[in-house]
Short mmCIF file of C-alpha atoms and ligand atoms in Angstrom, two decimals:
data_model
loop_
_atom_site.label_atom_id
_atom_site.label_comp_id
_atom_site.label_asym_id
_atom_site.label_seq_id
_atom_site.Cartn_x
_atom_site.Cartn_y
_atom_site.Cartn_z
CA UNK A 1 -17.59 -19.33 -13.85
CA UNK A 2 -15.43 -21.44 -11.64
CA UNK A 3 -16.08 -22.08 -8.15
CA UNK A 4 -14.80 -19.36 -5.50
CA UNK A 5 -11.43 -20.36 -3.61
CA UNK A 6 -11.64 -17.93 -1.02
CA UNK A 7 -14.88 -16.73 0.32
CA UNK A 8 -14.38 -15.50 3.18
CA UNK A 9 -15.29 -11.99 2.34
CA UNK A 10 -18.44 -13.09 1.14
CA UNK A 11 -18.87 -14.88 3.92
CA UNK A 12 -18.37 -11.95 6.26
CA UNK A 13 -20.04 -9.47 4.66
CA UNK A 14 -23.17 -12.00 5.30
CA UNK A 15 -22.29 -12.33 8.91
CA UNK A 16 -21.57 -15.75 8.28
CA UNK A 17 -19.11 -17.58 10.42
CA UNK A 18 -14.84 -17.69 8.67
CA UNK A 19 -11.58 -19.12 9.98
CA UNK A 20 -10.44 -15.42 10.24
CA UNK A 21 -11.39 -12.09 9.52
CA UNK A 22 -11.00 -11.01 5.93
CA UNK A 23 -9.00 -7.99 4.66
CA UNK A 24 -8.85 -5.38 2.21
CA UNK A 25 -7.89 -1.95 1.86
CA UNK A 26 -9.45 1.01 0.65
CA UNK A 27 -7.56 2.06 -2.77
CA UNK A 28 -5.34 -0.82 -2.60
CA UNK A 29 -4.85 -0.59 -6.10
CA UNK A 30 -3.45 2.68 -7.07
CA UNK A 31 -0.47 5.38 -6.14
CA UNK A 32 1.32 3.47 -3.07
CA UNK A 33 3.04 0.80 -5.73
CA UNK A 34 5.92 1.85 -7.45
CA UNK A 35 3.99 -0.80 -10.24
CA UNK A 36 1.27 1.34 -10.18
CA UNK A 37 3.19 4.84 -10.73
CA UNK A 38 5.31 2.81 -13.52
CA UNK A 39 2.47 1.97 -15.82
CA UNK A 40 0.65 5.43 -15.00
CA UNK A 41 4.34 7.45 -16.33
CA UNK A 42 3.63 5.30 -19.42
CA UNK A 43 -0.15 5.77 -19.78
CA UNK A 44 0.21 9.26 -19.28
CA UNK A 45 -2.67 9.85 -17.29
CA UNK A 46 -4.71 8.49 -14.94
CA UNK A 47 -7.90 8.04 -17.33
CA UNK A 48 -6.24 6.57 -20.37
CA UNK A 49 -5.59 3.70 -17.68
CA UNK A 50 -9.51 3.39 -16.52
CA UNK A 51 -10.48 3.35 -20.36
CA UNK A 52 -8.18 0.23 -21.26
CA UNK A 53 -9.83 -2.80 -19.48
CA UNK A 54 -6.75 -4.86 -19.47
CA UNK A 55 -4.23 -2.19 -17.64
CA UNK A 56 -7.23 -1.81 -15.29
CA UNK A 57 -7.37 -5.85 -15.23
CA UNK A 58 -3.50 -5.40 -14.01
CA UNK A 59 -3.53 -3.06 -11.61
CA UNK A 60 -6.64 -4.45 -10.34
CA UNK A 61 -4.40 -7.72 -9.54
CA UNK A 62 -1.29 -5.80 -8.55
CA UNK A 63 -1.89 -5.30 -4.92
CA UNK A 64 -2.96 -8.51 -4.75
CA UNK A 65 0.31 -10.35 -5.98
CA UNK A 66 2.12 -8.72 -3.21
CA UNK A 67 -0.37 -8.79 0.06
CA UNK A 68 -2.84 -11.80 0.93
CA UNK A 69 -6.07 -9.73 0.03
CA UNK A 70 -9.12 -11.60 0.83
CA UNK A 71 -10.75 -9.55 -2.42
CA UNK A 72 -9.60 -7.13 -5.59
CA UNK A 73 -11.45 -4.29 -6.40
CA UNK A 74 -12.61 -3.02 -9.94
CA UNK A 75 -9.10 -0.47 -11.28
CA UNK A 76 -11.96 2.89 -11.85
CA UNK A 77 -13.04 5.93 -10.31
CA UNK A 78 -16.44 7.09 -9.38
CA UNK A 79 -16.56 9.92 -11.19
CA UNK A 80 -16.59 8.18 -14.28
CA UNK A 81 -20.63 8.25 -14.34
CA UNK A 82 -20.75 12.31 -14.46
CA UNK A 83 -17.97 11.97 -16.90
CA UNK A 84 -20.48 9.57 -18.99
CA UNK A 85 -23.07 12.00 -18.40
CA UNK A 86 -21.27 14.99 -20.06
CA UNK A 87 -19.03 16.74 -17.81
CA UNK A 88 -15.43 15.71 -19.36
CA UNK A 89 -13.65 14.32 -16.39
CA UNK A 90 -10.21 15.13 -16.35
CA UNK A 91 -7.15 15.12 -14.14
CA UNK A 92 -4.32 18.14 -13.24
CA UNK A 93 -1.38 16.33 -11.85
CA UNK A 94 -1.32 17.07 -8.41
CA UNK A 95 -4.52 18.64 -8.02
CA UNK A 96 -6.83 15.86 -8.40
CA UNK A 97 -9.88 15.80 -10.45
CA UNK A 98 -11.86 18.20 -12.09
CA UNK A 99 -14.67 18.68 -14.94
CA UNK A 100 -14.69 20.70 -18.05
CA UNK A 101 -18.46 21.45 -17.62
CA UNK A 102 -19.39 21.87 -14.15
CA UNK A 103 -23.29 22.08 -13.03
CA UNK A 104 -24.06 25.55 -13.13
CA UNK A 105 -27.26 26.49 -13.79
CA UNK A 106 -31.06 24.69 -13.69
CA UNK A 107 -30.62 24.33 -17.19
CA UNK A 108 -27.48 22.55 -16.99
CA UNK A 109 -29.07 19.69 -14.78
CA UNK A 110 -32.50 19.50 -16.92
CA UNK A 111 -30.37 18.89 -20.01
CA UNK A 112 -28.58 15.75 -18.36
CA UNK A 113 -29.33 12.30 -19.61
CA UNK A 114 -29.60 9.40 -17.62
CA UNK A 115 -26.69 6.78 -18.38
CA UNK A 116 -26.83 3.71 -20.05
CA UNK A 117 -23.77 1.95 -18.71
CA UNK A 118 -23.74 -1.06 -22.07
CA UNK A 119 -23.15 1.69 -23.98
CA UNK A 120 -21.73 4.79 -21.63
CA UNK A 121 -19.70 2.92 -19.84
CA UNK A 122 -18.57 -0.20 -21.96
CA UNK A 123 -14.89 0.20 -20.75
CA UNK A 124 -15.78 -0.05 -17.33
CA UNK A 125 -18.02 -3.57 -17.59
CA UNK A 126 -15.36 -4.89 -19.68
CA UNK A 127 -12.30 -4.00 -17.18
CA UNK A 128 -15.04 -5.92 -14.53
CA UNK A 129 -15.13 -8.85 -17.06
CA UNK A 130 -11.75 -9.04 -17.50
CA UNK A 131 -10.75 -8.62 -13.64
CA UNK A 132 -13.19 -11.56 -12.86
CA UNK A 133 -11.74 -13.71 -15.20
CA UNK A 134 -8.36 -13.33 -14.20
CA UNK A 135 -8.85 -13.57 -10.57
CA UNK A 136 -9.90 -17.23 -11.90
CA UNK A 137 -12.29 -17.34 -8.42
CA UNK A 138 -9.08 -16.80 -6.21
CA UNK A 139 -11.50 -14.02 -4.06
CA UNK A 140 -14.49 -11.88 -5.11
CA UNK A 141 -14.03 -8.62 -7.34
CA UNK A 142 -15.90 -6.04 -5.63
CA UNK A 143 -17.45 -3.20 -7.95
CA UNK A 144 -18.08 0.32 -6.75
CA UNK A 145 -20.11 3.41 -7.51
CA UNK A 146 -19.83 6.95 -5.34
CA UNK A 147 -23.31 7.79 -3.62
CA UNK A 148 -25.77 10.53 -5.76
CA UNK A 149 -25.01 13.57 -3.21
CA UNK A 150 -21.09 12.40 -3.10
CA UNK A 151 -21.08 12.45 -7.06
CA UNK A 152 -23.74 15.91 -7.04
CA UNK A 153 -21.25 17.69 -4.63
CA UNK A 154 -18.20 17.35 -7.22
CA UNK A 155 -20.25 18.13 -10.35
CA UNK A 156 -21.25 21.48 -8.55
CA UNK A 157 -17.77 22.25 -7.46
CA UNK A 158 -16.67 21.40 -10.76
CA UNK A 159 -13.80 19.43 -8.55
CA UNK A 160 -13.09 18.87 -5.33
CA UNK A 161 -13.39 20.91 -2.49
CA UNK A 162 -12.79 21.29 1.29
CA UNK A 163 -16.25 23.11 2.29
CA UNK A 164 -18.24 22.27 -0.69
CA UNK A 165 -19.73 25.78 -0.47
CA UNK A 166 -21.39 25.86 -3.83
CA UNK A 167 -22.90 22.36 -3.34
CA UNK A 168 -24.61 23.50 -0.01
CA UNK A 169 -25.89 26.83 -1.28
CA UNK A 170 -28.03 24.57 -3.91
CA UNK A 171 -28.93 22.29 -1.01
CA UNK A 172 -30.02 25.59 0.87
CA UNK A 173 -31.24 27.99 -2.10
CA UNK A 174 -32.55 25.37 -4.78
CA UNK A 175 -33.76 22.21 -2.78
CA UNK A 176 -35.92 21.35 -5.91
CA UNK A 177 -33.16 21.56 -8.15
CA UNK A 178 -30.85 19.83 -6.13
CA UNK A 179 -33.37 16.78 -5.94
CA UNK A 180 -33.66 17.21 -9.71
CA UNK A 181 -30.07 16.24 -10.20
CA UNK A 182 -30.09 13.25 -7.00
CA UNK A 183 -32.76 11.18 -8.87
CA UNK A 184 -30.97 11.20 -12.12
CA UNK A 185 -27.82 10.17 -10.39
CA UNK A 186 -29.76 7.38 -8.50
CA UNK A 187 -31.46 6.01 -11.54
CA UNK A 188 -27.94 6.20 -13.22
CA UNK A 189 -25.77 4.78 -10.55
CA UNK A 190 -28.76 1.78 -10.13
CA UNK A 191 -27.94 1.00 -13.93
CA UNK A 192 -24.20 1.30 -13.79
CA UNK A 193 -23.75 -0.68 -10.45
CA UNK A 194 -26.54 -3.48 -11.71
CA UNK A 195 -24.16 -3.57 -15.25
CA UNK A 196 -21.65 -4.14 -13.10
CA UNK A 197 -23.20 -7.27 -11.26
CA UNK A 198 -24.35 -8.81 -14.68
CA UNK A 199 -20.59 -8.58 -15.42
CA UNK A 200 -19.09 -10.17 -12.46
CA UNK A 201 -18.81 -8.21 -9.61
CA UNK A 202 -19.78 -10.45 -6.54
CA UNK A 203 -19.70 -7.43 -3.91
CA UNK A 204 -21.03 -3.65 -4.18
CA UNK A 205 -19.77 -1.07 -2.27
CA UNK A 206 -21.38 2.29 -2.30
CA UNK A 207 -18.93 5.56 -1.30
CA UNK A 208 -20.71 8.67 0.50
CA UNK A 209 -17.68 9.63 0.76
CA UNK A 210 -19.03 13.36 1.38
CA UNK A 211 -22.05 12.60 3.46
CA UNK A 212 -20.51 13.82 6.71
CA UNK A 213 -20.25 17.21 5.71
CA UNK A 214 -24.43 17.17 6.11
CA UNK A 215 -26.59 17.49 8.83
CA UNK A 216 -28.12 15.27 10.40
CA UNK A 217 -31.61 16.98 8.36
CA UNK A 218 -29.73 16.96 5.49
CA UNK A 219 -28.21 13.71 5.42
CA UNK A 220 -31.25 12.08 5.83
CA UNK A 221 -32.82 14.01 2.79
CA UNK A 222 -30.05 14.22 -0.14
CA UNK A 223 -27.86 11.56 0.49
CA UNK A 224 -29.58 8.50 2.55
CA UNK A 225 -32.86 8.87 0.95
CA UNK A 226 -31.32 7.93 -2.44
CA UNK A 227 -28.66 5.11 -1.42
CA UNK A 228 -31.37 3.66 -0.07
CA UNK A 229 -33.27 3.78 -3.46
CA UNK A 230 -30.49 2.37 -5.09
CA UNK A 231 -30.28 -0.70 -2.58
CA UNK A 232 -33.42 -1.52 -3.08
CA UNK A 233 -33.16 -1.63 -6.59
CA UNK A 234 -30.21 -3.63 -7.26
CA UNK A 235 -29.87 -6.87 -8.29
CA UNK A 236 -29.80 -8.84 -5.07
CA UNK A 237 -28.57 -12.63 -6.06
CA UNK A 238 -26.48 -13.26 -8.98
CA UNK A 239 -25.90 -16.49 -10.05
CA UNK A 240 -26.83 -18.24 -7.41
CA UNK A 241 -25.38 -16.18 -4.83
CA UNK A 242 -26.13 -12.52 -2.49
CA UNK A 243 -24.22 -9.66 -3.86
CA UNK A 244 -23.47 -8.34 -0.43
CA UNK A 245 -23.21 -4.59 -0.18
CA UNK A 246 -21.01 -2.22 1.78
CA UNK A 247 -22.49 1.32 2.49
CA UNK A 248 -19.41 3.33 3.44
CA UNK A 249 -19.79 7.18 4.98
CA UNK A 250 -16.83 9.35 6.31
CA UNK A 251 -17.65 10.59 8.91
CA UNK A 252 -21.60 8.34 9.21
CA UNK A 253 -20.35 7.36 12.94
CA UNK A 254 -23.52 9.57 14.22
CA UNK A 255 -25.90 8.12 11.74
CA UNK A 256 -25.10 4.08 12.17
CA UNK A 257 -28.72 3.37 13.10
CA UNK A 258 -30.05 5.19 9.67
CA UNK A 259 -27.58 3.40 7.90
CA UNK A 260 -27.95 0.12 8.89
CA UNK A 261 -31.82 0.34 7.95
CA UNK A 262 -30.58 1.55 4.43
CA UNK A 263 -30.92 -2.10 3.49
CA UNK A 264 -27.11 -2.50 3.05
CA UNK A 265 -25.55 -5.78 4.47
CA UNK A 266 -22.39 -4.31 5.64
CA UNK A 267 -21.38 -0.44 7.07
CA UNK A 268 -17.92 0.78 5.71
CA UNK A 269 -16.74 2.62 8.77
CA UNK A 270 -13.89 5.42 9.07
CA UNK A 271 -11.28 5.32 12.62
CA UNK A 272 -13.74 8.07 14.69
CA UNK A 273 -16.11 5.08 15.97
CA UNK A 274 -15.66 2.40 18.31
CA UNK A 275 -15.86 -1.15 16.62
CA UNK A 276 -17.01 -2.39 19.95
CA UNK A 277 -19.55 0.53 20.41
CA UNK A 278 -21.07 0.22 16.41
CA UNK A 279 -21.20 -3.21 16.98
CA UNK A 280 -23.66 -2.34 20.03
CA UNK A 281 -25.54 -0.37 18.37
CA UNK A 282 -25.98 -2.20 14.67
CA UNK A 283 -23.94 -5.58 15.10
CA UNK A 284 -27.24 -6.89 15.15
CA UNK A 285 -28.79 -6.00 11.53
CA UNK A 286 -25.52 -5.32 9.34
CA UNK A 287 -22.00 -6.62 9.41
CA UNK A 288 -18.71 -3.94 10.04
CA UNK A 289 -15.58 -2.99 7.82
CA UNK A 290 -12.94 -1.03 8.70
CA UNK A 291 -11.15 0.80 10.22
CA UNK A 292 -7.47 1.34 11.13
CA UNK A 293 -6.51 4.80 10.67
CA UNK A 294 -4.53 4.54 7.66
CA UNK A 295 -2.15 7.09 9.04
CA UNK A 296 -1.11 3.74 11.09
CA UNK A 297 0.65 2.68 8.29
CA UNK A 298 3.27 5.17 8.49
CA UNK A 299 4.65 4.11 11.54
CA UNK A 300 6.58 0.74 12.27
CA UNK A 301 5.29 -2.95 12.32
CA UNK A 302 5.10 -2.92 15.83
CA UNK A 303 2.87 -0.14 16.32
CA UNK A 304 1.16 -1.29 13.36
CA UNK A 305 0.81 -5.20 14.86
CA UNK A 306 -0.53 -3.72 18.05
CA UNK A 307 -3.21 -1.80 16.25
CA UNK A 308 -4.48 -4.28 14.24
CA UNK A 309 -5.27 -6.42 17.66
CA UNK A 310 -6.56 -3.69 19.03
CA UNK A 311 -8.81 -3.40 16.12
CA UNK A 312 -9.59 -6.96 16.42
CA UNK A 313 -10.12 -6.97 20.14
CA UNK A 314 -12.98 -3.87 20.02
CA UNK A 315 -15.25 -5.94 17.77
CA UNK A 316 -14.33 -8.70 19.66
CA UNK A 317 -15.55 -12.39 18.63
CA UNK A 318 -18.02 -14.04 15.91
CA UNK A 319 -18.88 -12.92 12.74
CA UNK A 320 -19.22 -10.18 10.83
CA UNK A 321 -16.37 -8.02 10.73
CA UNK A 322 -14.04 -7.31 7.37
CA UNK A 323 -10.83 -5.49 8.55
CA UNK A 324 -10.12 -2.46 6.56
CA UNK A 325 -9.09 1.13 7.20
CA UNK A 326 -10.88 3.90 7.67
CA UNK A 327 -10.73 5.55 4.25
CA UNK A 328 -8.14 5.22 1.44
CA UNK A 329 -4.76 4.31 2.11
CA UNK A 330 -2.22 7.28 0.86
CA UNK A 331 0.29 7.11 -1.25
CA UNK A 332 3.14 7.70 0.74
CA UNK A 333 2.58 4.29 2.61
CA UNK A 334 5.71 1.69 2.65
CA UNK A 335 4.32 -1.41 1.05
CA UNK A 336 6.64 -3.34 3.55
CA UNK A 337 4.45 -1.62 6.27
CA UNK A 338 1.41 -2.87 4.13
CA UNK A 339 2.17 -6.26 4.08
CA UNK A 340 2.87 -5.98 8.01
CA UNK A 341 -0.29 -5.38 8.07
CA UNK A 342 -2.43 -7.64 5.90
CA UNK A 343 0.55 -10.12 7.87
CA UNK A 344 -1.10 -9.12 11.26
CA UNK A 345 -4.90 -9.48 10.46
CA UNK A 346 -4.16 -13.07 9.42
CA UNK A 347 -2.45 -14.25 12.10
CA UNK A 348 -4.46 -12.33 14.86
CA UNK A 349 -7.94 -12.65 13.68
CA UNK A 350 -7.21 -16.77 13.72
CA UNK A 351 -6.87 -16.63 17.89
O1 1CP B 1 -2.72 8.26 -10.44
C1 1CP B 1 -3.45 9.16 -10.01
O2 1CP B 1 -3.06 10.28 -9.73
C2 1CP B 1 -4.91 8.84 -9.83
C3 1CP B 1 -5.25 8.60 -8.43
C4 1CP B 1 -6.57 7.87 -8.37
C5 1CP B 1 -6.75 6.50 -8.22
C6 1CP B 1 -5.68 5.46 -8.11
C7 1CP B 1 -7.86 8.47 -8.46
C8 1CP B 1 -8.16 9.89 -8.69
N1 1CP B 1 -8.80 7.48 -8.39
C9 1CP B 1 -8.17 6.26 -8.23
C10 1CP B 1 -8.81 4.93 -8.17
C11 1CP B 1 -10.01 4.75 -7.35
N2 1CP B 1 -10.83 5.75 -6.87
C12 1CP B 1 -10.54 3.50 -6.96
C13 1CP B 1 -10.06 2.12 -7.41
C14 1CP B 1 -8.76 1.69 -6.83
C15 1CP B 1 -8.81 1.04 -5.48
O3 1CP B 1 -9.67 1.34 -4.63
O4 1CP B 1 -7.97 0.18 -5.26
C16 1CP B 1 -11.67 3.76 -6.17
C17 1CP B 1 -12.55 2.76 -5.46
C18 1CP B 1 -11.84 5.16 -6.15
C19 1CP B 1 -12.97 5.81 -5.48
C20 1CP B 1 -12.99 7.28 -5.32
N3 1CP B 1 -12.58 8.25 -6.22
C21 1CP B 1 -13.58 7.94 -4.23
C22 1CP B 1 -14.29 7.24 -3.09
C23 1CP B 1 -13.29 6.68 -2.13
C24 1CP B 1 -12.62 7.70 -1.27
O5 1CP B 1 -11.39 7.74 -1.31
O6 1CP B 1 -13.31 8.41 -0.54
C25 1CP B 1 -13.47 9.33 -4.45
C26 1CP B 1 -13.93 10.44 -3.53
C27 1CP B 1 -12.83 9.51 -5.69
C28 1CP B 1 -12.52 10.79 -6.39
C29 1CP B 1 -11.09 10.87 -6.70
N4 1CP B 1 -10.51 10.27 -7.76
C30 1CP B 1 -9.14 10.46 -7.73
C31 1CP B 1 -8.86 11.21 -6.56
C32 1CP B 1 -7.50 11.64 -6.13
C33 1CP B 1 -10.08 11.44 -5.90
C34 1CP B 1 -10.28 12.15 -4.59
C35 1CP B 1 -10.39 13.62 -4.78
C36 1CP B 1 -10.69 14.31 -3.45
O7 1CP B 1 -9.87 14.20 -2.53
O8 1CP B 1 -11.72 14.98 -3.36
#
């Protein structure tokens, strides 16, 4: 493996000291570039383009050909594991995704395997291959996997939802049950994301993307509990170096303390908290990413330029801080506006 180029995500993630703050965005690969909606009109579908590791390799690298991304991220989905594990992922244009057999029943979660990712989810560890390689150590390929009570609440729903409502009556009526189906998410998620390391992904990232809809009881028990299981049990240095990983919540802001003793190196954060005010709290323990409101990104470069110090001026100096938004960027956004952007983080973060 050739030496990396551009660490300074690594770096970051690690609180170690860098020129300037890194960048990446939250789906950067994916439905804001017209490249992107081309080769998805001639896939088909969205899946047929996760299952063939080398259109995955490209779109992995498209964002970065037009933006100067401090680090690519793995072309997938997380719901690719309960796919692997039985439930027939599939995807309604327009309406987002969905499963032929939702979770049900007891019976339903009793009969679920564990995954083994070599042979469940060989497309995946090959489109991570492949995406190393071509990056050719220009910046780290971070791989992903969604929490166990993000993945658990769309397997219950079947797809996604605004209240999960069937999720929370399990959490509620069938604790046991609900814990049942957590642990063999964990143990699967562990093997996938640990795959994923052994075949080059030099950063994890972890998205509980659903853990604010808990309380405060609740997050604790069915969604920390288990990302912290997972943490522990990943693979920690690879080849030499710390896989940092990022441990991103919507909506966490009131739990940043919990977090940060998760084990994870780095909190994902969405636009509701203070940089200035997380970094009080945990700046101490765990480095910061995030988080411009991506809805930023509709407006002009000015507004946008003046965000992104603002942004920079609320964590303030030192290390530790990878600028990102808040959650995924949408796929309305102007790349022009995008590159404004990544533009404004470079030249900023260097005063
Ligand atoms: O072309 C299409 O219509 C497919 C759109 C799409 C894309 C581009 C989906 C369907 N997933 C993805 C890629 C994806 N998803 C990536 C890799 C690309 C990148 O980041 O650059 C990643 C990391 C994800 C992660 C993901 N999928 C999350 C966690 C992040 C988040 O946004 O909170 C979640 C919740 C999903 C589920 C999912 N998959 C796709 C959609 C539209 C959704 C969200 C559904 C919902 O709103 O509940």
């Amino acid at each position: 493996m050739s030496a990396l180029k551009n660490d300074c995500l690594l770096k970051s993630l690690l609180k170690e000291p860098t020129s300037r703050t890194p960048v990446w965005m939250m789906r950067q690969a994916g439905r804001h570039l017209p490249e992107y909606r081309k080769l998805r009109r001639q896939a088909g579908d969205f899946m047929s383009l996760c299952r063939d590791p080398e259109l995955a390799c490209e779109i992995a690298m498209q964002p970065l050909l037009r933006y100067k991304l401090d680090g690519a991220i793995l072309f997938s989905d997380i719901l690719t594991v309960p796919d692997a594990m039985g439930l027939g992922l599939y995807f309604v244009e327009g309406e987002g995704p969905k499963f032929r057999k939702p979770l049900r029943t007891e019976r339903d979660v009793e009969s679920l395997s564990v995954i083994n990712s070599k042979v469940d989810l060989t497309y995946v560890l090959e489109a991570v291959s492949l995406t190393r390689k071509e990056l050719d150590g220009s910046v780290p390929l971070i791989g992903f996997a969604g929490s166990p009570w993000t993945l658990a609440a769309y397997m219950i729903e079947g797809k996604s939802s605004r209240d999960f409502a069937r999720t929370k009556t399990w959490l509620y009526q069938h604790p046991e049950i609900l814990h049942q189906l957590l642990q063999k998410l964990t143990l699967s998620v562990v093997d996938y994301l640990n795959a994923q390391i052994c075949s080059g992904a030099q950063v994890i990232q972890i998205f509980d993307t659903w853990g604010g809809i808990l309380s405060d009881f609740a997050y604790e028990e069915f969604s920390l509990a288990y990302t912290r299981e997972i943490i522990t049990n990943l693979i920690s240095r690879h080849n030499d170096r710390e896989v940092p990983i990022v441990l991103f919540t919507k909506s966490g802001g009131n739990w940043l303390e919990k977090i940060a003793s998760s084990g994870c190196n780095a909190i994902g954060l969405d636009w509701t908290v203070s940089l200035r005010e997380a970094r009080r709290r945990v700046g101490a323990a765990v480095a910061l990413q995030g988080n411009m409101d991506p809805a930023v990104l509709r407006s002009n470069p000015e507004s946008i330029e003046l965000e992104v110090q603002r942004i920079l001026h609320s964590y303030g100096s030192g290390s530790g801080h990878v600028f990102n938004l808040g959650h995924g960027i949408t796929p309305d956004i102007d790349p022009r506006n995008v590159a404004v952007f990544v533009e404004a983080v470079h030249r900023y973060s260097r005063d």
